[in-house]
Short mmCIF file of C-alpha atoms in Angstrom, two decimals:
data_model
loop_
_atom_site.label_atom_id
_atom_site.label_comp_id
_atom_site.label_asym_id
_atom_site.label_seq_id
_atom_site.Cartn_x
_atom_site.Cartn_y
_atom_site.Cartn_z
CA UNK A 1 -24.00 63.06 18.37
CA UNK A 2 -20.12 63.67 16.94
CA UNK A 3 -18.98 66.60 15.63
CA UNK A 4 -18.64 66.78 12.26
CA UNK A 5 -15.05 66.33 10.85
CA UNK A 6 -12.33 69.18 9.12
CA UNK A 7 -11.33 68.43 5.59
CA UNK A 8 -8.40 67.85 6.44
CA UNK A 9 -9.01 65.08 8.91
CA UNK A 10 -11.40 63.20 6.32
CA UNK A 11 -8.34 62.92 3.87
CA UNK A 12 -6.56 61.60 6.72
CA UNK A 13 -8.90 59.35 7.64
CA UNK A 14 -8.68 58.27 3.33
CA UNK A 15 -4.95 58.45 3.11
CA UNK A 16 -4.24 55.45 5.91
CA UNK A 17 -7.66 52.96 4.40
CA UNK A 18 -5.98 49.96 2.79
CA UNK A 19 -7.29 49.48 -0.55
CA UNK A 20 -8.60 45.78 -0.22
CA UNK A 21 -5.49 44.46 -2.75
CA UNK A 22 -3.21 45.90 0.03
CA UNK A 23 -4.79 44.22 2.47
CA UNK A 24 -5.78 40.52 0.94
CA UNK A 25 -1.36 40.89 0.11
CA UNK A 26 -1.26 41.28 4.00
CA UNK A 27 -2.88 39.02 4.92
CA UNK A 28 -1.66 35.94 2.27
CA UNK A 29 1.90 36.17 3.24
CA UNK A 30 0.80 37.04 7.06
CA UNK A 31 -0.25 33.06 6.88
CA UNK A 32 2.36 32.02 4.40
CA UNK A 33 4.59 33.36 7.08
CA UNK A 34 2.77 31.16 10.52
CA UNK A 35 2.21 27.91 7.94
CA UNK A 36 5.72 27.15 7.03
CA UNK A 37 7.70 30.12 8.36
CA UNK A 38 9.48 27.51 10.66
CA UNK A 39 9.87 25.47 7.84
CA UNK A 40 12.42 28.42 5.74
CA UNK A 41 14.08 28.77 9.26
CA UNK A 42 15.51 25.18 9.47
CA UNK A 43 15.68 25.18 5.80
CA UNK A 44 18.26 27.98 6.55
CA UNK A 45 19.66 26.00 9.01
CA UNK A 46 18.89 28.73 11.30
CA UNK A 47 16.02 26.48 14.12
CA UNK A 48 16.27 23.71 15.56
CA UNK A 49 12.90 21.80 14.52
CA UNK A 50 11.06 21.38 17.08
CA UNK A 51 10.45 17.84 18.19
CA UNK A 52 7.31 15.99 18.12
CA UNK A 53 6.35 18.67 14.67
CA UNK A 54 5.73 17.05 12.54
CA UNK A 55 7.48 18.64 8.30
CA UNK A 56 6.55 19.68 5.43
CA UNK A 57 8.57 17.04 4.33
CA UNK A 58 9.29 13.82 7.45
CA UNK A 59 13.53 13.86 7.85
CA UNK A 60 14.17 9.29 9.04
CA UNK A 61 11.30 6.63 8.00
CA UNK A 62 12.30 4.33 11.24
CA UNK A 63 9.99 0.71 11.98
CA UNK A 64 8.28 -1.00 9.56
CA UNK A 65 8.04 -0.20 5.43
CA UNK A 66 4.20 0.14 3.69
CA UNK A 67 3.94 -2.82 1.85
CA UNK A 68 7.15 -4.66 2.34
CA UNK A 69 8.77 -7.81 3.81
CA UNK A 70 11.19 -7.70 6.63
CA UNK A 71 11.40 -4.72 9.03
CA UNK A 72 13.25 -1.88 8.04
CA UNK A 73 16.21 -0.18 10.69
CA UNK A 74 15.88 1.05 13.29
CA UNK A 75 17.33 4.30 12.77
CA UNK A 76 17.43 3.65 8.56
CA UNK A 77 17.17 6.92 6.83
CA UNK A 78 15.97 6.48 3.59
CA UNK A 79 16.48 9.48 2.08
CA UNK A 80 20.22 9.92 1.86
CA UNK A 81 21.34 7.36 -0.31
CA UNK A 82 22.14 7.05 -4.03
CA UNK A 83 20.57 4.63 -6.78
CA UNK A 84 23.07 1.82 -7.88
CA UNK A 85 22.58 -1.13 -10.00
CA UNK A 86 20.39 -4.00 -9.67
CA UNK A 87 20.04 -6.45 -12.47
CA UNK A 88 18.38 -9.59 -10.62
CA UNK A 89 15.73 -7.59 -8.52
CA UNK A 90 14.56 -5.15 -11.65
CA UNK A 91 12.24 -4.34 -13.12
CA UNK A 92 9.64 -5.20 -11.42
CA UNK A 93 7.19 -5.55 -14.04
CA UNK A 94 7.92 -5.44 -17.76
CA UNK A 95 5.49 -2.45 -19.61
CA UNK A 96 4.58 -5.28 -22.43
CA UNK A 97 2.84 -7.61 -19.96
CA UNK A 98 0.78 -4.84 -18.91
CA UNK A 99 -2.51 -3.23 -19.95
CA UNK A 100 -2.43 -0.40 -18.12
CA UNK A 101 0.29 2.02 -19.61
CA UNK A 102 -1.05 4.51 -22.12
CA UNK A 103 0.16 3.62 -25.20
CA UNK A 104 1.57 7.04 -25.99
CA UNK A 105 3.92 6.10 -22.29
CA UNK A 106 5.75 2.71 -23.40
CA UNK A 107 9.02 3.92 -23.95
CA UNK A 108 9.51 0.17 -25.37
CA UNK A 109 6.95 0.47 -27.73
CA UNK A 110 8.05 3.66 -29.74
CA UNK A 111 11.48 2.61 -29.60
CA UNK A 112 13.55 3.28 -26.57
CA UNK A 113 16.90 0.49 -27.53
CA UNK A 114 18.10 -0.08 -23.74
CA UNK A 115 15.96 -1.40 -21.16
CA UNK A 116 19.01 -0.34 -18.68
CA UNK A 117 17.37 2.13 -17.18
CA UNK A 118 14.63 0.11 -15.56
CA UNK A 119 17.88 -1.53 -13.60
CA UNK A 120 18.43 0.82 -11.14
CA UNK A 121 16.73 0.63 -7.83
CA UNK A 122 17.83 3.51 -4.68
CA UNK A 123 19.95 2.06 -1.69
CA UNK A 124 19.79 4.56 1.15
CA UNK A 125 23.12 4.90 3.23
CA UNK A 126 24.53 1.56 5.52
CA UNK A 127 21.26 -0.40 6.00
CA UNK A 128 18.31 -1.88 3.50
CA UNK A 129 15.21 -1.51 1.48
CA UNK A 130 13.45 -4.62 2.22
CA UNK A 131 11.91 -5.79 -0.66
CA UNK A 132 8.00 -4.63 -2.00
CA UNK A 133 5.67 -7.45 -1.53
CA UNK A 134 2.54 -6.55 -3.91
CA UNK A 135 0.25 -9.50 -1.79
CA UNK A 136 0.70 -8.46 1.53
CA UNK A 137 -0.44 -4.52 -0.11
CA UNK A 138 -3.83 -6.48 -1.54
CA UNK A 139 -4.50 -8.09 1.81
CA UNK A 140 -3.89 -4.59 3.71
CA UNK A 141 -5.98 -2.29 0.86
CA UNK A 142 -8.56 -5.09 0.62
CA UNK A 143 -12.23 -3.85 1.43
CA UNK A 144 -10.01 -0.34 2.12
CA UNK A 145 -9.78 2.50 -0.47
CA UNK A 146 -6.35 4.07 -1.61
CA UNK A 147 -6.44 7.28 -3.43
CA UNK A 148 -3.74 9.55 -5.52
CA UNK A 149 -4.19 12.52 -6.10
CA UNK A 150 -2.23 14.80 -8.10
CA UNK A 151 -0.38 15.50 -11.01
CA UNK A 152 0.60 13.53 -14.11
CA UNK A 153 3.74 12.46 -11.83
CA UNK A 154 0.91 11.59 -9.72
CA UNK A 155 -0.20 8.90 -12.19
CA UNK A 156 2.59 7.52 -13.70
CA UNK A 157 3.77 6.01 -9.64
CA UNK A 158 -0.59 5.39 -9.80
CA UNK A 159 0.00 3.36 -13.18
CA UNK A 160 3.05 1.29 -12.13
CA UNK A 161 1.18 0.88 -8.16
CA UNK A 162 -0.84 -1.08 -10.79
CA UNK A 163 1.68 -3.28 -13.19
CA UNK A 164 2.76 -3.86 -9.96
CA UNK A 165 -0.49 -5.60 -8.18
CA UNK A 166 -2.30 -6.93 -11.99
CA UNK A 167 -0.28 -9.64 -12.06
CA UNK A 168 -2.01 -11.06 -8.73
CA UNK A 169 -5.60 -10.47 -9.27
CA UNK A 170 -7.37 -12.93 -12.07
CA UNK A 171 -8.81 -10.55 -14.18
CA UNK A 172 -12.17 -11.38 -14.27
CA UNK A 173 -11.71 -10.53 -10.45
CA UNK A 174 -10.47 -6.84 -11.36
CA UNK A 175 -11.19 -4.04 -14.30
CA UNK A 176 -10.30 0.13 -14.53
CA UNK A 177 -11.77 3.03 -15.30
CA UNK A 178 -10.85 6.01 -17.28
CA UNK A 179 -13.29 8.36 -17.83
CA UNK A 180 -13.37 9.81 -21.12
CA UNK A 181 -10.88 13.69 -20.20
CA UNK A 182 -8.99 11.09 -18.52
CA UNK A 183 -8.83 12.99 -15.57
CA UNK A 184 -9.75 9.59 -12.72
CA UNK A 185 -9.06 5.85 -13.34
CA UNK A 186 -11.20 3.99 -11.24
CA UNK A 187 -9.08 0.47 -10.06
CA UNK A 188 -10.79 -2.31 -8.64
CA UNK A 189 -10.67 -5.76 -7.17
CA UNK A 190 -12.61 -7.90 -6.19
#
């Protein structure tokens, strides 16, 4: 049996105890430090990335780019480049020809007078990006599912992808369903 504690020693034990809120905050800080610590140190330039470990943002993309004609150049850093004007191959689709763009997002229909913003493409320094191939994308995804998770920016990218693909699919072979709250859109190509 334990001897009873004196009043001064029980007060010390009560003071040394962490409150649940403080403990949760400390646990969260430790978790974030472990999870993102190396990324923060690399960002600050104090630590070199560990070879073979994927960082939060890939530095270089090598080899074949997904859904593109041709092979990407070896060592091409697609994240380093600039926007260039391209009047020959842009735009990849016309806003008026895509029935899946929500009416409130149609710039031309709502009076935007210029179309110059549609004639720009990303050009990496020292290499060229292969062209997007919609047929290759459809063939690659045949019998599979692709999911976009995110906010309105991701939804815009999803609708843009659908606009790039919809001309290749006959009307009787595709359908699109949006739930009442607009949170989920399903595009099916049979």
